[in-house]
XYZ file of C-alpha atoms in Angstrom:
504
model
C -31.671 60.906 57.252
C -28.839 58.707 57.326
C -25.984 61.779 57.604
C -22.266 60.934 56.164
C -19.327 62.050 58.523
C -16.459 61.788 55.815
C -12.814 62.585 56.047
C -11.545 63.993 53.316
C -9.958 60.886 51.989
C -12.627 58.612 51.865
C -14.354 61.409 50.454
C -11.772 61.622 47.799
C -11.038 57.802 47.568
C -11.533 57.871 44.087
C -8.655 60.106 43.212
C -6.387 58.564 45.850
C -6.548 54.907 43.789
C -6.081 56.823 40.459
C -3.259 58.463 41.874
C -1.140 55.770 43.474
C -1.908 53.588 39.766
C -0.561 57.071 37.881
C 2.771 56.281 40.038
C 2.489 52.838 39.423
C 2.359 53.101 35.189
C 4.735 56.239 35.666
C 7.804 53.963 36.917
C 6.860 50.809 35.259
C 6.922 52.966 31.994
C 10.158 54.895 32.872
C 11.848 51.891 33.339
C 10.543 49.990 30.271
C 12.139 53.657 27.995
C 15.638 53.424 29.907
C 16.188 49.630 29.965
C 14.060 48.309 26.848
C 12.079 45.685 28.966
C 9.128 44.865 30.588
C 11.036 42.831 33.369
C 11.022 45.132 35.615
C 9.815 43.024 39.247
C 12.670 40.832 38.059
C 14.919 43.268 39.061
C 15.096 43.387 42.775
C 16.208 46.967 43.533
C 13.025 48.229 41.083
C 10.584 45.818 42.515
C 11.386 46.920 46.212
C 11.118 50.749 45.360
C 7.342 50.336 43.502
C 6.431 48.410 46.797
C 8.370 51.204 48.745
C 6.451 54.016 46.368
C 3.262 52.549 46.444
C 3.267 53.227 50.552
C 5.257 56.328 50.453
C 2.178 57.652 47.547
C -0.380 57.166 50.384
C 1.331 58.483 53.491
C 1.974 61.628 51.571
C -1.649 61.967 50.098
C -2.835 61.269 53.977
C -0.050 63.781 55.146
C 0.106 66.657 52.874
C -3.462 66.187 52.479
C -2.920 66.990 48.684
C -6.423 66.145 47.708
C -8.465 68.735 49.931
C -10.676 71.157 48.443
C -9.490 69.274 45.080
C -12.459 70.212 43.276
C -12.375 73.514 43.723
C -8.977 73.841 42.579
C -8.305 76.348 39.615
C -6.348 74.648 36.582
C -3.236 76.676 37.914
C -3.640 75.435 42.064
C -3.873 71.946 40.354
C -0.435 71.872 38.728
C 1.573 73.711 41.898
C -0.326 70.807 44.198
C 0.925 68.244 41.602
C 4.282 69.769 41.186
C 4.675 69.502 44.971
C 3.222 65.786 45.685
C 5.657 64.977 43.052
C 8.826 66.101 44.115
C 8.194 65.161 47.974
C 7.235 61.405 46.292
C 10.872 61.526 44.470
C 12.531 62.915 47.468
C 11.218 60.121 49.808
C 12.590 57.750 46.857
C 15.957 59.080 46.755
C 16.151 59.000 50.505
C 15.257 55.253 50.564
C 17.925 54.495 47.411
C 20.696 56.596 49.653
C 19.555 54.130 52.660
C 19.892 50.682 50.487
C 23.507 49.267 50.556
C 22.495 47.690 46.683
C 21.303 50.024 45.230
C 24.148 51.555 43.298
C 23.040 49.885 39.811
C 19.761 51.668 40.300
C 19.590 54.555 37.313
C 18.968 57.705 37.812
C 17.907 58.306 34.428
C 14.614 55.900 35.495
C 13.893 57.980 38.089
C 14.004 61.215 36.528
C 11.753 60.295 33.760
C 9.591 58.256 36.592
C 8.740 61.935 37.799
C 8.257 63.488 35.061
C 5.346 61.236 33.759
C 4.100 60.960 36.967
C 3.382 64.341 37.233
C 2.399 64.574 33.534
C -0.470 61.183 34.459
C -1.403 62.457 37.455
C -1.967 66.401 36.879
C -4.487 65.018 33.653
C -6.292 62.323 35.042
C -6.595 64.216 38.237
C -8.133 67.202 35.399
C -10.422 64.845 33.449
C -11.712 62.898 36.517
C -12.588 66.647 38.306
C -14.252 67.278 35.269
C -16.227 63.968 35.503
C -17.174 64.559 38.852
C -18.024 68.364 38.299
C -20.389 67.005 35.453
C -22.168 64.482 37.254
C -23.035 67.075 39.624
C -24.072 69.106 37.601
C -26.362 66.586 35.868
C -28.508 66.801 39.630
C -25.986 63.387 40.800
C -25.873 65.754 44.673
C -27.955 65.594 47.212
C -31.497 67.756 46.881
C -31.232 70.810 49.637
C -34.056 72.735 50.458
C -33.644 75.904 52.269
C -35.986 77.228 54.677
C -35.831 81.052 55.530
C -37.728 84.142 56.297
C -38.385 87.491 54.085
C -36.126 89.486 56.192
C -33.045 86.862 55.538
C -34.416 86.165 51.739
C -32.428 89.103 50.631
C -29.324 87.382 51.994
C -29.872 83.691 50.713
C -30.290 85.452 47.204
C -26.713 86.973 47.621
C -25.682 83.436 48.789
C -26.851 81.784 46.313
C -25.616 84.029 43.618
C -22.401 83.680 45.012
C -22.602 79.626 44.165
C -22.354 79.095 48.310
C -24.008 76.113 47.568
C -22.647 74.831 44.683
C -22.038 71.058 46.456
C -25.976 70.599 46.539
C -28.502 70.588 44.151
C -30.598 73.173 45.707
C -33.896 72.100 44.487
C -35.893 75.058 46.630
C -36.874 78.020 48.885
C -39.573 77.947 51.432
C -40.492 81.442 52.990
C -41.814 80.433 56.024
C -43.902 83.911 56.397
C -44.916 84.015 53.102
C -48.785 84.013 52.241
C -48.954 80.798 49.928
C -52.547 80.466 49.408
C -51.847 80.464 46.078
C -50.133 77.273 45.333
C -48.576 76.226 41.912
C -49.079 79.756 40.092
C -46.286 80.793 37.370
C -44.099 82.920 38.907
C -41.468 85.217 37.811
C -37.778 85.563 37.816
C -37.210 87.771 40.595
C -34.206 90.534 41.368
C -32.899 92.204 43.957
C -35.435 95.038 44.462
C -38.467 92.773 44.242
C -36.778 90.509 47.023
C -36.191 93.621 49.175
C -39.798 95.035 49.052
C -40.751 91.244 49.651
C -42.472 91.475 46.434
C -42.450 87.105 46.526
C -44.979 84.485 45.804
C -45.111 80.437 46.273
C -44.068 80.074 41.930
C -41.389 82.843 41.768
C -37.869 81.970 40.980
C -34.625 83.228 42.652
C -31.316 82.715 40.040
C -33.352 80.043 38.602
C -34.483 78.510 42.153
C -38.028 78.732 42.698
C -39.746 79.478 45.701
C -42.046 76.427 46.238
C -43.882 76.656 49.551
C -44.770 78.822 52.728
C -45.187 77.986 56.340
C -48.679 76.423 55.561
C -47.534 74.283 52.636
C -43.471 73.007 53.716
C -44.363 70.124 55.292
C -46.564 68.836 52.717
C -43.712 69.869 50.091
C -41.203 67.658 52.254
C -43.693 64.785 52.440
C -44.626 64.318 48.888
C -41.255 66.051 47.185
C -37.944 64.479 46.519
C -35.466 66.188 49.493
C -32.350 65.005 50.818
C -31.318 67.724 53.059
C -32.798 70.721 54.611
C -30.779 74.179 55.631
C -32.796 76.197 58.273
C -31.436 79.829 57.669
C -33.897 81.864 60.191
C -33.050 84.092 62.563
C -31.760 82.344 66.315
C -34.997 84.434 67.768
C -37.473 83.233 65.104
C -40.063 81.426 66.780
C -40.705 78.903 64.456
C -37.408 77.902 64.078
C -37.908 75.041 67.048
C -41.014 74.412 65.627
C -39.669 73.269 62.478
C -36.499 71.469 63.712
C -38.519 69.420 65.507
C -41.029 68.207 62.710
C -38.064 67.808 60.177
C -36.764 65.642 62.656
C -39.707 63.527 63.054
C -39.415 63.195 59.392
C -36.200 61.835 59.746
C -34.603 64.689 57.710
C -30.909 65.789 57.885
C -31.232 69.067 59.351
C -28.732 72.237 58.970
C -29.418 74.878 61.094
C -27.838 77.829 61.112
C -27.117 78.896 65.030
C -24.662 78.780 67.837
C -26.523 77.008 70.362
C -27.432 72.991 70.707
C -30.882 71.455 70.086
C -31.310 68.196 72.644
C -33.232 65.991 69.902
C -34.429 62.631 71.167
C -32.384 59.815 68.880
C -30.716 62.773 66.751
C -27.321 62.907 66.060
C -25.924 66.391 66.153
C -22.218 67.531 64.923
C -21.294 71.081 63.600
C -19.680 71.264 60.256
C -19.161 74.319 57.023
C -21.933 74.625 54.701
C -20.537 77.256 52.577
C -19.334 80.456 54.552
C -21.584 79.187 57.657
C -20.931 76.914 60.475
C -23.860 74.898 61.045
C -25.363 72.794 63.573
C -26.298 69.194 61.651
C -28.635 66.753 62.589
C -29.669 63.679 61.340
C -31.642 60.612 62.555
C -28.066 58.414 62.453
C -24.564 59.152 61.352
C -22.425 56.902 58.671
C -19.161 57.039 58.510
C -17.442 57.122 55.034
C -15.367 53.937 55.729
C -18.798 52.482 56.526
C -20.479 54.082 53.389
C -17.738 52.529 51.007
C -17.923 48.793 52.792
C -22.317 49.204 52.706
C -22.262 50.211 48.950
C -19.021 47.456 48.559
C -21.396 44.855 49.562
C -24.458 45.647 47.597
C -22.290 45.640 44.680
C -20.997 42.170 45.727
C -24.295 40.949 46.191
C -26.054 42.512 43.197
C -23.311 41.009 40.386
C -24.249 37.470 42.085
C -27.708 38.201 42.213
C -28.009 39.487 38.377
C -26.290 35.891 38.174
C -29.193 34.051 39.781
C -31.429 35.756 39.065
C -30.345 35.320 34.906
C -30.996 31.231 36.046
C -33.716 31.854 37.581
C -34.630 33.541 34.186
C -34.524 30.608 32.142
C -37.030 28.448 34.091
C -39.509 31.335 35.494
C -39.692 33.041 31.967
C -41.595 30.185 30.121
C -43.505 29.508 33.003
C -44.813 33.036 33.337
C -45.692 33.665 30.017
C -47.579 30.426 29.072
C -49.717 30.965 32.060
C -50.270 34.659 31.660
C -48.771 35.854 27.949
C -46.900 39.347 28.181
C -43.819 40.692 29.855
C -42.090 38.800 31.741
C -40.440 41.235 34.059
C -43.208 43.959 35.956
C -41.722 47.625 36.742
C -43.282 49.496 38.847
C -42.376 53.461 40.525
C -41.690 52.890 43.942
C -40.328 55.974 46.137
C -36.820 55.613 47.006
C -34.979 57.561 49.421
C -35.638 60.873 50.379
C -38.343 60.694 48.143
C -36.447 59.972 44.925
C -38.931 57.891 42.405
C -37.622 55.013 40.611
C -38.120 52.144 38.663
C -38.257 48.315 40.521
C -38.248 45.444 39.023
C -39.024 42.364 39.980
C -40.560 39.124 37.782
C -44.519 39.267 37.182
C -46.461 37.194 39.188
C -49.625 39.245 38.672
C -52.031 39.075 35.529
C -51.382 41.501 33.272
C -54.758 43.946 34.591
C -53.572 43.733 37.832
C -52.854 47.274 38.567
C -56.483 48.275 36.932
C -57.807 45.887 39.350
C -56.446 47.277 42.868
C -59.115 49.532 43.547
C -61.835 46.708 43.365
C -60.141 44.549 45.973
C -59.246 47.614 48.454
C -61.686 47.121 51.056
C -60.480 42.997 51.944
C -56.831 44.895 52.229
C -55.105 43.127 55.242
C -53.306 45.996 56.695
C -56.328 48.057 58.369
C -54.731 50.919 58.093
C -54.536 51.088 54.243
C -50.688 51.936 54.381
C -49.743 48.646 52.451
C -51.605 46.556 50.571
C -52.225 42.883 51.144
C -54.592 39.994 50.584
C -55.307 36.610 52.303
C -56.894 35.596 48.827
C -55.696 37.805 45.648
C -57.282 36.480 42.348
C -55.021 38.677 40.105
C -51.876 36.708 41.118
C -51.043 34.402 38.352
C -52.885 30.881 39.280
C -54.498 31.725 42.167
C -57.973 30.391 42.237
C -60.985 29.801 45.076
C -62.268 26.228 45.447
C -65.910 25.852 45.397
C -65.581 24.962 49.713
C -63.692 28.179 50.093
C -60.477 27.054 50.363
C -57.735 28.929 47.906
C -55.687 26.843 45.126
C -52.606 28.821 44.799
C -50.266 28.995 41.416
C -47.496 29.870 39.707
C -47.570 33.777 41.374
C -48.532 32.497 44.429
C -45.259 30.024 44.481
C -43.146 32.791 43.088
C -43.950 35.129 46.100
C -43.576 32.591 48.965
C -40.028 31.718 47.957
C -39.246 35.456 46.980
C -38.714 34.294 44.177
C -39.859 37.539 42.174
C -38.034 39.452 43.786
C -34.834 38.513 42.222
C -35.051 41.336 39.832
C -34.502 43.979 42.518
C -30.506 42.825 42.316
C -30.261 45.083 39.497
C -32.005 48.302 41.691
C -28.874 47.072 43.973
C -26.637 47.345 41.291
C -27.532 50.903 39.912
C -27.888 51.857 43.243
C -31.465 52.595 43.626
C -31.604 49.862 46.393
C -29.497 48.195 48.741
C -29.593 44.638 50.297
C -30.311 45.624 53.218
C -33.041 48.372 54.084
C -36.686 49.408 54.088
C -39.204 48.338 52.109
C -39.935 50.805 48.906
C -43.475 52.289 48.980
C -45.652 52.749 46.213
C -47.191 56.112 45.029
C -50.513 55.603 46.309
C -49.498 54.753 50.267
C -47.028 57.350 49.904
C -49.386 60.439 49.678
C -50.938 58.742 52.542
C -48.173 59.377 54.758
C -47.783 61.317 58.044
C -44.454 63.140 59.134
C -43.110 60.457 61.225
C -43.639 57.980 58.171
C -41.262 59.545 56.186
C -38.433 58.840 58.628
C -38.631 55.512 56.438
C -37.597 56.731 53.695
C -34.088 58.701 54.710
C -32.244 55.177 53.781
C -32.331 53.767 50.471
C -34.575 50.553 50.085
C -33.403 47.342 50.521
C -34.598 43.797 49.511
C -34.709 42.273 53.081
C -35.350 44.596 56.218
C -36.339 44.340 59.429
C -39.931 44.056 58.866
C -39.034 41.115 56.215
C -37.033 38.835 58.854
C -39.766 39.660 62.060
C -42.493 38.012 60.521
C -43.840 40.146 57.745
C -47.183 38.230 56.887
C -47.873 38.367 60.434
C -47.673 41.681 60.260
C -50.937 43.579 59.672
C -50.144 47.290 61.432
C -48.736 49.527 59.376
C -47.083 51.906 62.619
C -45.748 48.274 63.585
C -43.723 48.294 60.281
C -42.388 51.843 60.574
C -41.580 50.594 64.072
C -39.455 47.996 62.958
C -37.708 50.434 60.162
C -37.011 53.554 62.754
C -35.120 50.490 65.092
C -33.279 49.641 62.196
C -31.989 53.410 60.923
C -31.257 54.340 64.426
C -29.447 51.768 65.361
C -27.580 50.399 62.001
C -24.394 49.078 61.453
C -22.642 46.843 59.269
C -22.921 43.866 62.067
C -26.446 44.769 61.704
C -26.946 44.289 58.002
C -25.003 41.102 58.521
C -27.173 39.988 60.946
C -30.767 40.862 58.367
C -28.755 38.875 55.416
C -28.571 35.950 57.215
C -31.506 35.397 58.876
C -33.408 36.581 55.011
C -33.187 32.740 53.881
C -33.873 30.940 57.448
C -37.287 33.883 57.614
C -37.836 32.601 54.014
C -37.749 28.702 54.795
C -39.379 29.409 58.311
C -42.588 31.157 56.679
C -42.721 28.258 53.693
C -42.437 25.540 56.027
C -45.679 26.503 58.342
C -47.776 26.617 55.229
């Protein structure tokens, strides 16, 4: 998995802009109550000290490092931090006034009432937008952890866990790697304290509401085929299968926290240690993004979606008649794709397929392309929209056929980009049926979030008719991405797109 390394201000980057416009509004406001006007950058002195604020807000938020551990901040730690930003922000100001030869006509009467709706702005919207976060959290918005442990330490992860130690994750299970699970899916109980100690637990049962969802024989297969983001390892240093299952997880491409004192040499891991509750933890993931990097990646895709919902809403126009006089019915096909770490969702893309397509798969399996059965693809597909045989053999294409050699269906998918199911730039989504089919190091594929171009789509994709060439391609590009990188896949989409059109 792609792993973020975050300081805690990009982490927070949210309630640093929220706070520097909160100073912003405070003095324009306090200025427009003392002197009856909204001229206020008129006014030399006043327009140099919001330019002089503005920069003096963010070296103290960097300094003081006001917003760390900000959402676990009791109502009560939340005002004194407020209370304290503010009057270092009006102290700095004062200094600066003190230092100006002109500013003698500046009133002091602005200033006081400057902090006191500062603080008043910024202590609520720093309360409402905590709350906001808090709730999308809670609404299963964090990353899925599973944690991995033994009998012997289940007594302890039950503590943990009822003391909320994990409360930034969505912890979505336990695996008991020396529990019996032959008995898979069966209704389990809500277990306590004295059940855990006499290891009185089953593959079903539920710990504070967490249930206990596979054993040594079934965790892998959970991984595989289950929606998980991260995995903690809490096993004892001398537990055999401890290196067993760091090194599978890893050739899943999982982000792995294990909790030990020594070093695992991992083979294109990257390894950092780091606080997951009250434990310090060795992490490793199949590539490291920074947070910096994370903002500019998801900066982009938003760029790129709002102009691609714009093309695409042209596109619209012409495709939309077209597509339903040749094949009457929905215009837009969505289909459940597997996102990262497993996550299902919704693509979208516009139909180029008759409407029984989907019924008709099975029929057409064994002429599948791809000899592996991982993906599915066709020299000659009758279900896309116009696509015909000639009586000598050769293959009339249509309206579908058209569609998919420009891409032009694909369009769609700039509104995955937009919610943030997909990026620009990434791997291509699979569906449900050649995702049960994968192995362990398949899933590597999936520990980025899709993307409409890739690797595989700018190396020749209909050349392409290996499956492990494809998950080839995708390990290169998680191991080894960067923004240059994604730069590099976006422009060479449209040249890969004219290239393949123009040998036809």
């Amino acid at each position: 998995m792609y792993r973020k390394n975050q300081n805690s201000w990009v982490k927070h980057l949210d309630f640093m802009i929220l706070d520097v416009i909160c100073l912003q509004v405070s003095f324009f406001l306090a200025y427009a109550i003392r002197h009856k006007s909204t001229e206020m950058f008129s006014n030399l002195i006043y327009a140099n000290l919001a330019i002089v604020l503005f920069f003096v807000d963010i070296v103290m938020l960097f300094a003081l490092e006001t917003l760390k551990n900000v959402l676990k901040r009791n109502t009560r730690q939340e005002l004194t931090a407020a209370v304290r930003h503010v009057c270092l922000v009006v102290m700095i100001a004062v200094l600066y006034l003190f230092s100006v030869k002109d500013a003698g006509d500046f009133s002091r009467i602005t200033l006081f009432l400057m902090a006191f709706l500062y603080f008043a702005d910024s202590f609520i919207v720093r309360c409402f937008w905590k709350q906001h976060i808090l709730r999308k959290l809670k609404l299963g918005q964090q990353k899925s952890l599973l944690i991995i442990t033994d009998l012997e330490q289940l007594e302890r992860v039950e503590y943990d866990i009822s003391r909320r130690s994990y409360d930034m994750f969505s912890v979505t299970g336990i695996a008991v790697v020396d529990l019996d699970d032959k008995e898979e899916n069966v209704p389990g109980r809500n277990l306590g304290a004295e059940e855990i100690i006499l290891h009185q637990v089953q593959t079903g049962d539920r710990i504070h509401g967490i249930p206990v969802v596979a054993g040594r024989n079934t965790l892998t297969e959970f991984i595989c085929r289950g929606w998980v983001d991260e995995v903690f390892i809490d096993l004892h240093v001398k537990n055999p299968l401890r290196d067993v299952l760091v090194n599978e997880l890893a050739e899943m491409g999982m982000t792995i926290h294990i909790k030990l004192a020594e070093r695992f040499e991992l083979k294109n891991q990257k390894q950092f240690i780091e606080k997951m509750g009250k434990y310090t933890v060795l992490t490793t993931s199949i590539n490291t993004i920074s947070g910096m990097e994370l903002f500019l990646k998801r900066l982009i895709d938003i760029i790129g979606g709002i102009v691609g919902c714009l093309l695409t809403g042209i596109l619209f126009l012409f495709l939309a008649p077209a597509i339903y006089i040749r094949s009457p019915g929905p215009v837009i096909f969505s289909q459940t794709r597997i996102g990262k770490n497993g996550k299902k969702f919704k693509i979208y893309k516009f139909r180029s397929m008759y409407m029984d397509a989907e019924e008709r798969k099975a029929e057409f399996m064994k002429e599948n392309r791809i000899s592996d059965g991982m993906m599915f693809k066709l020299d000659y597909d009758p279900r896309i929209i116009g696509c015909k045989k000639r009586a000598d053999g050769t293959i009339k294409k249509g309206l579908g056929n058209w569609m998919r050699d420009w891409s032009l269906d694909e369009f769609p998918q700039f509104w995955n980009v937009l919610k943030g199911d997909m990026s620009l730039v990434g791997t291509r989504p699979p569906t449900e049926d050649e995702w049960v089919k994968y192995d362990l190091h398949h899933r590597a594929r999936l520990s980025v979030k899709p993307g409409i171009t890739g690797m595989w789509q700018v190396s020749g994709r209909s050349n392409i008719t290996e499956f492990e060439q494809v998950v080839k391609l995708d390990r290169y590009y998680i191991t080894h991405w960067n923004l240059g990188l994604d730069m590099k896949i976006l422009f060479r989409t449209v040249p890969a797109v004219l290239e393949k059109n123009g040998s036809m």
